[in-house]
Amino acid sequence: MAASPHILLVEDDVSLRTLLAEELELDGYGVTTAGNLAEAVAAITPALPDLVVSDLRLPDGDGLTLLARLQAAGHRVPLIIITAFGTVDQAVEALKAGADDFLTKPLSTDHLRLKVRRLLDQASLTSELAHYRSQAQAGGSLGLIGESPVMQRLRTEIRQVARSSAAVLINGESGTGKELVARAIHRESDRRQQPFVAVNCAGIPQELMESEFFGHEAGAFTGARQARNGLFAEADGGTLLLDEIGEMPLPLQAKLLRVLQEGTIKPVGSDHEESVDVRVVAATHVDLLDAVARGVFREDLYYRLETLAIPVPPLRERNDDVELLAMHFLQEAARRHGRGPMQLAEATLVTLTDYPFPGNVRELSSAIERAVTFCEGSVVQPEHLPARVRQRQATADTAASPRAGLEAASLAEWPTLEQLQNDYVARVMAAVDGNKRRAAGILGVNRRTLYRWLEAGGTVMRKGVGVGEGEVETGER
């Protein structure tokens, strides 16, 4: 079992330090406390914490000095600055210096706990990405991000297929990364030092396809002033990716089948055939067997390709990989835009994981690119995502609400906002077995507010039971 994250809490106010330490320990974290800068430096000497929470003003220095010392030693530890003297200028100074967040006193412990959890989650994702990148350099990940079972199975299939020189068919929806899979097959094969050539069959006019694939002799047709090698000749010795092969016209399919069978091509206008050594990797998002039934794809070519078929899973079947992919795209986009370190708010991660991404990984990448473009700060919020992604979350929230389907009811039957709130609070309390602390965290309010709501609604909760007005709750938590 992995060890619980360890937090260094630096605060000179003894009562506040004790309160915060207890709150963090209740969340399962290991906590080391320090009352000044010297104690904090001594605490990080034997072992680095996973996160630091530090007061800005300390008796013998400040939290930014501690941050500078960590940075000078080459350590990247998430740090939250808290202070009773918070100003915008101080917040900007702290964030520019490398602090990850800034909170002012009087401090909401629930707010702090949420920020701690978010920063630790981000640090965990960053660590996973670093592990992935080290694997990528060593060839372990094959350049494919994701640790879900379907991705592990995909890597196994790629390595198995790479040992052969036979044609391969890669099936997958648009945006799933079929070209990345094709490149991984090439890199894992004995042809890795030879050319990898990719072509989209849907992007070439039909009248030019034969020339593009097989080349042509000078004067073979109007405008052919000189001989030109085709894609097969360019890929000789290596791999040729035929993307969207379902768009290839039938006459060219027959010529492709001959190349696969005989290993020869005949340039347009030539009287002789040329030998080529090319491994063909075909990719498609359509059902080729259905295309065969409709007479738009050759059955013999289909079975020639289908022998080594690799399905690429859609993103909805590897939902566990969404956070890792999102962090990867966030870091890449931040780098391209010349931005500093950026993070995804917890609500943003929830929104992303709840969205089905019909456009798959490509759509996720575009969503993060848009978010980075419109995010003015360092934390990407849900409002920075495309509207379709946000609307999906709003729709899901509505469907899960106790009053889902209101649009079908008459206006007279619609409940008041207070009734909706009371119903929702009661559902949350029941779901957490009456634990007010957990309920307040889910509702995004402090416990005082929750107590006020419960009292105003005439309902409090005890373990597993709704308690009506006038009854007393026991065992308050």
Tab-separated table of N, CA and C in Angstrom, residues 125-241:
chain	number	residue	atom	x	y	z
A	125	LEU	N	-0.221	13.398	-10.552
A	125	LEU	CA	-0.318	13.310	-12.007
A	125	LEU	C	0.988	13.703	-12.676
A	126	THR	N	1.628	14.755	-12.155
A	126	THR	CA	2.906	15.192	-12.713
A	126	THR	C	3.952	14.096	-12.566
A	127	SER	N	3.935	13.424	-11.412
A	127	SER	CA	4.874	12.314	-11.194
A	127	SER	C	4.606	11.177	-12.174
A	128	GLU	N	3.321	10.892	-12.412
A	128	GLU	CA	2.980	9.850	-13.374
A	128	GLU	C	3.455	10.217	-14.769
A	129	LEU	N	3.301	11.499	-15.122
A	129	LEU	CA	3.755	11.945	-16.440
A	129	LEU	C	5.269	11.812	-16.566
A	130	ALA	N	5.981	12.187	-15.501
A	130	ALA	CA	7.433	12.060	-15.528
A	130	ALA	C	7.831	10.593	-15.702
A	131	HIS	N	7.111	9.710	-15.006
A	131	HIS	CA	7.366	8.277	-15.139
A	131	HIS	C	7.079	7.823	-16.568
A	132	TYR	N	5.959	8.319	-17.128
A	132	TYR	CA	5.613	7.961	-18.502
A	132	TYR	C	6.697	8.423	-19.475
A	133	ARG	N	7.198	9.661	-19.274
A	133	ARG	CA	8.196	10.202	-20.201
A	133	ARG	C	9.512	9.440	-20.104
A	134	SER	N	9.862	9.027	-18.896
A	134	SER	CA	11.079	8.218	-18.763
A	134	SER	C	10.889	6.867	-19.436
A	135	GLN	N	9.677	6.338	-19.339
A	135	GLN	CA	9.374	5.086	-20.029
A	135	GLN	C	9.425	5.284	-21.540
A	136	ALA	N	8.911	6.443	-21.984
A	136	ALA	CA	8.892	6.731	-23.423
A	136	ALA	C	10.311	6.777	-23.966
A	137	GLN	N	11.234	7.405	-23.200
A	137	GLN	CA	12.614	7.484	-23.645
A	137	GLN	C	13.246	6.104	-23.692
A	138	ALA	N	12.822	5.245	-22.782
A	138	ALA	CA	13.356	3.885	-22.764
A	138	ALA	C	12.570	2.945	-23.670
A	139	GLY	N	11.496	3.457	-24.281
A	139	GLY	CA	10.689	2.640	-25.173
A	139	GLY	C	9.607	1.849	-24.491
A	140	GLY	N	9.488	2.010	-23.173
A	140	GLY	CA	8.523	1.201	-22.436
A	140	GLY	C	7.081	1.533	-22.734
A	141	SER	N	6.768	2.826	-22.974
A	141	SER	CA	5.377	3.223	-23.189
A	141	SER	C	4.995	3.234	-24.653
A	142	LEU	N	5.988	3.070	-25.538
A	142	LEU	CA	5.777	3.111	-26.990
A	142	LEU	C	5.238	4.469	-27.452
A	143	GLY	N	5.401	5.496	-26.627
A	143	GLY	CA	4.910	6.817	-27.006
A	143	GLY	C	3.419	6.981	-26.835
A	144	LEU	N	2.780	6.039	-26.151
A	144	LEU	CA	1.331	6.076	-25.958
A	144	LEU	C	1.035	6.344	-24.483
A	145	ILE	N	0.299	7.422	-24.200
A	145	ILE	CA	0.007	7.797	-22.824
A	145	ILE	C	-1.191	7.027	-22.312
A	146	GLY	N	-1.055	6.469	-21.120
A	146	GLY	CA	-2.177	5.767	-20.507
A	146	GLY	C	-1.739	4.464	-19.863
A	147	GLU	N	-2.310	4.197	-18.708
A	147	GLU	CA	-1.985	2.979	-17.986
A	147	GLU	C	-3.213	2.109	-17.749
A	148	SER	N	-4.321	2.419	-18.394
A	148	SER	CA	-5.528	1.610	-18.245
A	148	SER	C	-5.298	0.214	-18.828
A	149	PRO	N	-6.084	-0.761	-18.411
A	149	PRO	CA	-5.898	-2.131	-18.924
A	149	PRO	C	-5.951	-2.214	-20.447
A	150	VAL	N	-6.853	-1.452	-21.083
A	150	VAL	CA	-6.950	-1.539	-22.543
A	150	VAL	C	-5.702	-0.987	-23.209
A	151	MET	N	-5.060	0.026	-22.602
A	151	MET	CA	-3.832	0.562	-23.172
A	151	MET	C	-2.663	-0.397	-22.963
A	152	GLN	N	-2.637	-1.073	-21.839
A	152	GLN	CA	-1.587	-2.067	-21.624
A	152	GLN	C	-1.723	-3.214	-22.624
A	153	ARG	N	-2.977	-3.606	-22.885
A	153	ARG	CA	-3.205	-4.662	-23.877
A	153	ARG	C	-2.805	-4.187	-25.277
A	154	LEU	N	-3.089	-2.914	-25.581
A	154	LEU	CA	-2.726	-2.368	-26.888
A	154	LEU	C	-1.212	-2.403	-27.085
A	155	ARG	N	-0.451	-2.040	-26.065
A	155	ARG	CA	1.009	-2.067	-26.179
A	155	ARG	C	1.510	-3.495	-26.432
A	156	THR	N	0.895	-4.449	-25.743
A	156	THR	CA	1.285	-5.851	-25.949
A	156	THR	C	1.044	-6.266	-27.394
A	157	GLU	N	-0.115	-5.902	-27.951
A	157	GLU	CA	-0.445	-6.262	-29.327
A	157	GLU	C	0.500	-5.590	-30.317
A	158	ILE	N	0.872	-4.341	-30.035
A	158	ILE	CA	1.801	-3.634	-30.914
A	158	ILE	C	3.139	-4.369	-30.977
A	159	ARG	N	3.643	-4.769	-29.820
A	159	ARG	CA	4.930	-5.473	-29.789
A	159	ARG	C	4.850	-6.817	-30.516
A	160	GLN	N	3.720	-7.493	-30.383
A	160	GLN	CA	3.565	-8.779	-31.060
A	160	GLN	C	3.515	-8.599	-32.573
A	161	VAL	N	2.727	-7.626	-33.017
A	161	VAL	CA	2.571	-7.378	-34.452
A	161	VAL	C	3.873	-6.885	-35.071
A	162	ALA	N	4.656	-6.105	-34.293
A	162	ALA	CA	5.884	-5.523	-34.827
A	162	ALA	C	6.899	-6.586	-35.239
A	163	ARG	N	6.781	-7.791	-34.674
A	163	ARG	CA	7.738	-8.854	-35.015
A	163	ARG	C	7.523	-9.392	-36.424
A	164	SER	N	6.353	-9.129	-36.997
A	164	SER	CA	6.020	-9.626	-38.335
A	164	SER	C	6.257	-8.528	-39.372
A	165	SER	N	6.289	-8.919	-40.631
A	165	SER	CA	6.381	-7.945	-41.725
A	165	SER	C	5.093	-7.899	-42.532
A	166	ALA	N	4.069	-8.637	-42.072
A	166	ALA	CA	2.803	-8.678	-42.798
A	166	ALA	C	2.048	-7.364	-42.628
A	167	ALA	N	1.088	-7.143	-43.537
A	167	ALA	CA	0.259	-5.939	-43.472
A	167	ALA	C	-0.560	-5.934	-42.185
A	168	VAL	N	-0.859	-4.733	-41.703
A	168	VAL	CA	-1.597	-4.564	-40.450
A	168	VAL	C	-2.799	-3.670	-40.713
A	169	LEU	N	-3.914	-3.962	-40.040
A	169	LEU	CA	-5.101	-3.110	-40.111
A	169	LEU	C	-5.374	-2.552	-38.721
A	170	ILE	N	-5.380	-1.231	-38.612
A	170	ILE	CA	-5.662	-0.561	-37.340
A	170	ILE	C	-7.068	0.009	-37.398
A	171	ASN	N	-7.934	-0.470	-36.518
A	171	ASN	CA	-9.322	0.004	-36.454
A	171	ASN	C	-9.487	0.926	-35.263
A	172	GLY	N	-10.242	1.997	-35.458
A	172	GLY	CA	-10.495	2.898	-34.333
A	172	GLY	C	-11.260	4.119	-34.772
A	173	GLU	N	-12.022	4.691	-33.846
A	173	GLU	CA	-12.776	5.898	-34.162
A	173	GLU	C	-11.830	7.062	-34.460
A	174	SER	N	-12.361	8.093	-35.093
A	174	SER	CA	-11.560	9.277	-35.385
A	174	SER	C	-11.058	9.884	-34.082
A	175	GLY	N	-9.787	10.265	-34.089
A	175	GLY	CA	-9.220	10.930	-32.927
A	175	GLY	C	-8.669	10.018	-31.864
A	176	THR	N	-8.632	8.704	-32.092
A	176	THR	CA	-8.143	7.781	-31.063
A	176	THR	C	-6.627	7.620	-31.081
A	177	GLY	N	-5.968	8.093	-32.147
A	177	GLY	CA	-4.508	7.988	-32.209
A	177	GLY	C	-4.019	6.825	-33.044
A	178	LYS	N	-4.700	6.550	-34.156
A	178	LYS	CA	-4.307	5.413	-34.991
A	178	LYS	C	-2.917	5.615	-35.598
A	179	GLU	N	-2.604	6.862	-35.963
A	179	GLU	CA	-1.264	7.099	-36.533
A	179	GLU	C	-0.177	6.878	-35.481
A	180	LEU	N	-0.448	7.247	-34.225
A	180	LEU	CA	0.528	6.987	-33.170
A	180	LEU	C	0.789	5.498	-33.014
A	181	VAL	N	-0.275	4.704	-33.158
A	181	VAL	CA	-0.116	3.249	-33.075
A	181	VAL	C	0.720	2.744	-34.249
A	182	ALA	N	0.455	3.285	-35.428
A	182	ALA	CA	1.223	2.874	-36.611
A	182	ALA	C	2.708	3.217	-36.436
A	183	ARG	N	2.975	4.400	-35.906
A	183	ARG	CA	4.377	4.796	-35.694
A	183	ARG	C	5.036	3.909	-34.637
A	184	ALA	N	4.265	3.522	-33.624
A	184	ALA	CA	4.810	2.639	-32.597
A	184	ALA	C	5.163	1.277	-33.187
A	185	ILE	N	4.315	0.770	-34.068
A	185	ILE	CA	4.603	-0.504	-34.740
A	185	ILE	C	5.904	-0.386	-35.532
A	186	HIS	N	6.058	0.711	-36.251
A	186	HIS	CA	7.267	0.932	-37.040
A	186	HIS	C	8.509	0.991	-36.148
A	187	ARG	N	8.421	1.746	-35.036
A	187	ARG	CA	9.586	1.895	-34.155
A	187	ARG	C	9.990	0.582	-33.486
A	188	GLU	N	8.993	-0.280	-33.245
A	188	GLU	CA	9.277	-1.555	-32.591
A	188	GLU	C	9.751	-2.624	-33.569
A	189	SER	N	9.653	-2.362	-34.856
A	189	SER	CA	9.993	-3.366	-35.872
A	189	SER	C	11.460	-3.266	-36.287
A	190	ASP	N	11.896	-4.219	-37.099
A	190	ASP	CA	13.256	-4.197	-37.636
A	190	ASP	C	13.443	-3.089	-38.665
A	191	ARG	N	12.354	-2.432	-39.061
A	191	ARG	CA	12.428	-1.370	-40.075
A	191	ARG	C	12.598	0.015	-39.447
A	192	ARG	N	12.832	0.074	-38.139
A	192	ARG	CA	12.812	1.367	-37.428
A	192	ARG	C	13.802	2.379	-38.008
A	193	GLN	N	14.894	1.926	-38.626
A	193	GLN	CA	15.883	2.854	-39.173
A	193	GLN	C	15.535	3.292	-40.588
A	194	GLN	N	14.471	2.745	-41.150
A	194	GLN	CA	14.052	3.056	-42.522
A	194	GLN	C	12.882	4.034	-42.491
A	195	PRO	N	12.450	4.536	-43.669
A	195	PRO	CA	11.415	5.583	-43.686
A	195	PRO	C	10.061	5.112	-43.157
A	196	PHE	N	9.366	6.057	-42.512
A	196	PHE	CA	7.949	5.883	-42.178
A	196	PHE	C	7.211	6.957	-42.953
A	197	VAL	N	6.333	6.540	-43.855
A	197	VAL	CA	5.599	7.479	-44.714
A	197	VAL	C	4.108	7.324	-44.436
A	198	ALA	N	3.437	8.436	-44.165
A	198	ALA	CA	1.996	8.400	-43.874
A	198	ALA	C	1.243	9.179	-44.932
A	199	VAL	N	0.115	8.649	-45.362
A	199	VAL	CA	-0.726	9.326	-46.343
A	199	VAL	C	-2.192	9.119	-45.981
A	200	ASN	N	-2.983	10.173	-46.126
A	200	ASN	CA	-4.421	10.091	-45.893
A	200	ASN	C	-5.106	9.853	-47.235
A	201	CYS	N	-5.678	8.669	-47.384
A	201	CYS	CA	-6.287	8.305	-48.671
A	201	CYS	C	-7.465	9.211	-49.020
A	202	ALA	N	-8.095	9.810	-47.998
A	202	ALA	CA	-9.233	10.686	-48.263
A	202	ALA	C	-8.789	12.056	-48.745
A	203	GLY	N	-7.494	12.349	-48.642
A	203	GLY	CA	-7.014	13.684	-49.006
A	203	GLY	C	-6.411	13.769	-50.387
A	204	ILE	N	-6.445	12.684	-51.171
A	204	ILE	CA	-5.859	12.682	-52.513
A	204	ILE	C	-6.972	12.550	-53.549
A	205	PRO	N	-7.040	13.445	-54.535
A	205	PRO	CA	-8.043	13.307	-55.595
A	205	PRO	C	-7.900	11.954	-56.287
A	206	GLN	N	-9.016	11.331	-56.610
A	206	GLN	CA	-8.984	9.980	-57.173
A	206	GLN	C	-8.157	9.901	-58.452
A	207	GLU	N	-8.220	10.965	-59.290
A	207	GLU	CA	-7.500	10.910	-60.564
A	207	GLU	C	-5.982	10.967	-60.384
A	208	LEU	N	-5.526	11.357	-59.175
A	208	LEU	CA	-4.088	11.437	-58.931
A	208	LEU	C	-3.577	10.305	-58.051
A	209	MET	N	-4.486	9.472	-57.549
A	209	MET	CA	-4.093	8.464	-56.567
A	209	MET	C	-3.044	7.490	-57.102
A	210	GLU	N	-3.258	6.965	-58.291
A	210	GLU	CA	-2.327	5.961	-58.813
A	210	GLU	C	-0.932	6.541	-58.952
A	211	SER	N	-0.856	7.784	-59.456
A	211	SER	CA	0.441	8.428	-59.593
A	211	SER	C	1.076	8.692	-58.235
A	212	GLU	N	0.269	9.123	-57.260
A	212	GLU	CA	0.799	9.412	-55.931
A	212	GLU	C	1.359	8.146	-55.270
A	213	PHE	N	0.677	7.038	-55.462
A	213	PHE	CA	1.110	5.809	-54.803
A	213	PHE	C	2.254	5.116	-55.542
A	214	PHE	N	2.184	5.070	-56.866
A	214	PHE	CA	3.133	4.247	-57.624
A	214	PHE	C	4.120	5.060	-58.444
A	215	GLY	N	3.956	6.381	-58.476
A	215	GLY	CA	4.853	7.210	-59.257
A	215	GLY	C	4.457	7.250	-60.730
A	216	HIS	N	5.205	8.016	-61.524
A	216	HIS	CA	4.906	8.087	-62.955
A	216	HIS	C	6.178	8.404	-63.732
A	217	GLU	N	6.146	8.081	-65.020
A	217	GLU	CA	7.240	8.397	-65.934
A	217	GLU	C	7.005	9.779	-66.526
A	218	ALA	N	8.047	10.382	-67.016
A	218	ALA	CA	7.925	11.677	-67.679
A	218	ALA	C	7.013	11.543	-68.887
A	219	GLY	N	6.070	12.464	-69.033
A	219	GLY	CA	5.156	12.440	-70.168
A	219	GLY	C	4.018	11.455	-70.045
A	220	ALA	N	3.884	10.839	-68.864
A	220	ALA	CA	2.826	9.834	-68.690
A	220	ALA	C	1.444	10.461	-68.815
A	221	PHE	N	1.307	11.728	-68.489
A	221	PHE	CA	0.037	12.441	-68.623
A	221	PHE	C	0.345	13.933	-68.689
A	222	THR	N	-0.648	14.702	-69.003
A	222	THR	CA	-0.466	16.143	-69.147
A	222	THR	C	0.059	16.742	-67.842
A	223	GLY	N	1.155	17.452	-67.950
A	223	GLY	CA	1.756	18.074	-66.778
A	223	GLY	C	2.859	17.247	-66.150
A	224	ALA	N	3.029	16.002	-66.570
A	224	ALA	CA	4.091	15.147	-66.011
A	224	ALA	C	5.377	15.388	-66.789
A	225	ARG	N	6.065	16.498	-66.475
A	225	ARG	CA	7.256	16.881	-67.235
A	225	ARG	C	8.460	16.021	-66.902
A	226	GLN	N	8.479	15.458	-65.708
A	226	GLN	CA	9.596	14.599	-65.325
A	226	GLN	C	9.100	13.423	-64.497
A	227	ALA	N	9.888	12.379	-64.448
A	227	ALA	CA	9.512	11.183	-63.694
A	227	ALA	C	9.463	11.503	-62.190
A	228	ARG	N	8.634	10.797	-61.489
A	228	ARG	CA	8.476	11.045	-60.056
A	228	ARG	C	8.218	9.738	-59.324
A	229	ASN	N	8.922	9.560	-58.228
A	229	ASN	CA	8.692	8.382	-57.403
A	229	ASN	C	7.378	8.534	-56.652
A	230	GLY	N	6.711	7.424	-56.425
A	230	GLY	CA	5.484	7.447	-55.648
A	230	GLY	C	5.758	7.133	-54.183
A	231	LEU	N	4.689	7.055	-53.403
A	231	LEU	CA	4.810	6.827	-51.971
A	231	LEU	C	5.434	5.473	-51.639
A	232	PHE	N	5.138	4.454	-52.446
A	232	PHE	CA	5.716	3.138	-52.184
A	232	PHE	C	7.229	3.173	-52.358
A	233	ALA	N	7.700	3.871	-53.379
A	233	ALA	CA	9.150	3.974	-53.589
A	233	ALA	C	9.797	4.772	-52.455
A	234	GLU	N	9.116	5.819	-51.980
A	234	GLU	CA	9.651	6.627	-50.880
A	234	GLU	C	9.764	5.803	-49.598
A	235	ALA	N	8.830	4.883	-49.409
A	235	ALA	CA	8.807	4.084	-48.176
A	235	ALA	C	9.588	2.785	-48.324
A	236	ASP	N	10.290	2.573	-49.438
A	236	ASP	CA	10.993	1.316	-49.680
A	236	ASP	C	11.924	0.983	-48.514
A	237	GLY	N	11.774	-0.215	-47.982
A	237	GLY	CA	12.554	-0.652	-46.842
A	237	GLY	C	11.900	-0.348	-45.508
A	238	GLY	N	10.897	0.534	-45.528
A	238	GLY	CA	10.261	0.956	-44.289
A	238	GLY	C	8.784	0.617	-44.235
A	239	THR	N	8.003	1.585	-43.727
A	239	THR	CA	6.575	1.368	-43.476
A	239	THR	C	5.760	2.461	-44.153
A	240	LEU	N	4.657	2.061	-44.774
A	240	LEU	CA	3.736	3.013	-45.395
A	240	LEU	C	2.389	2.918	-44.686
A	241	LEU	N	1.973	4.024	-44.074
A	241	LEU	CA	0.664	4.081	-43.424
A	241	LEU	C	-0.368	4.599	-44.409
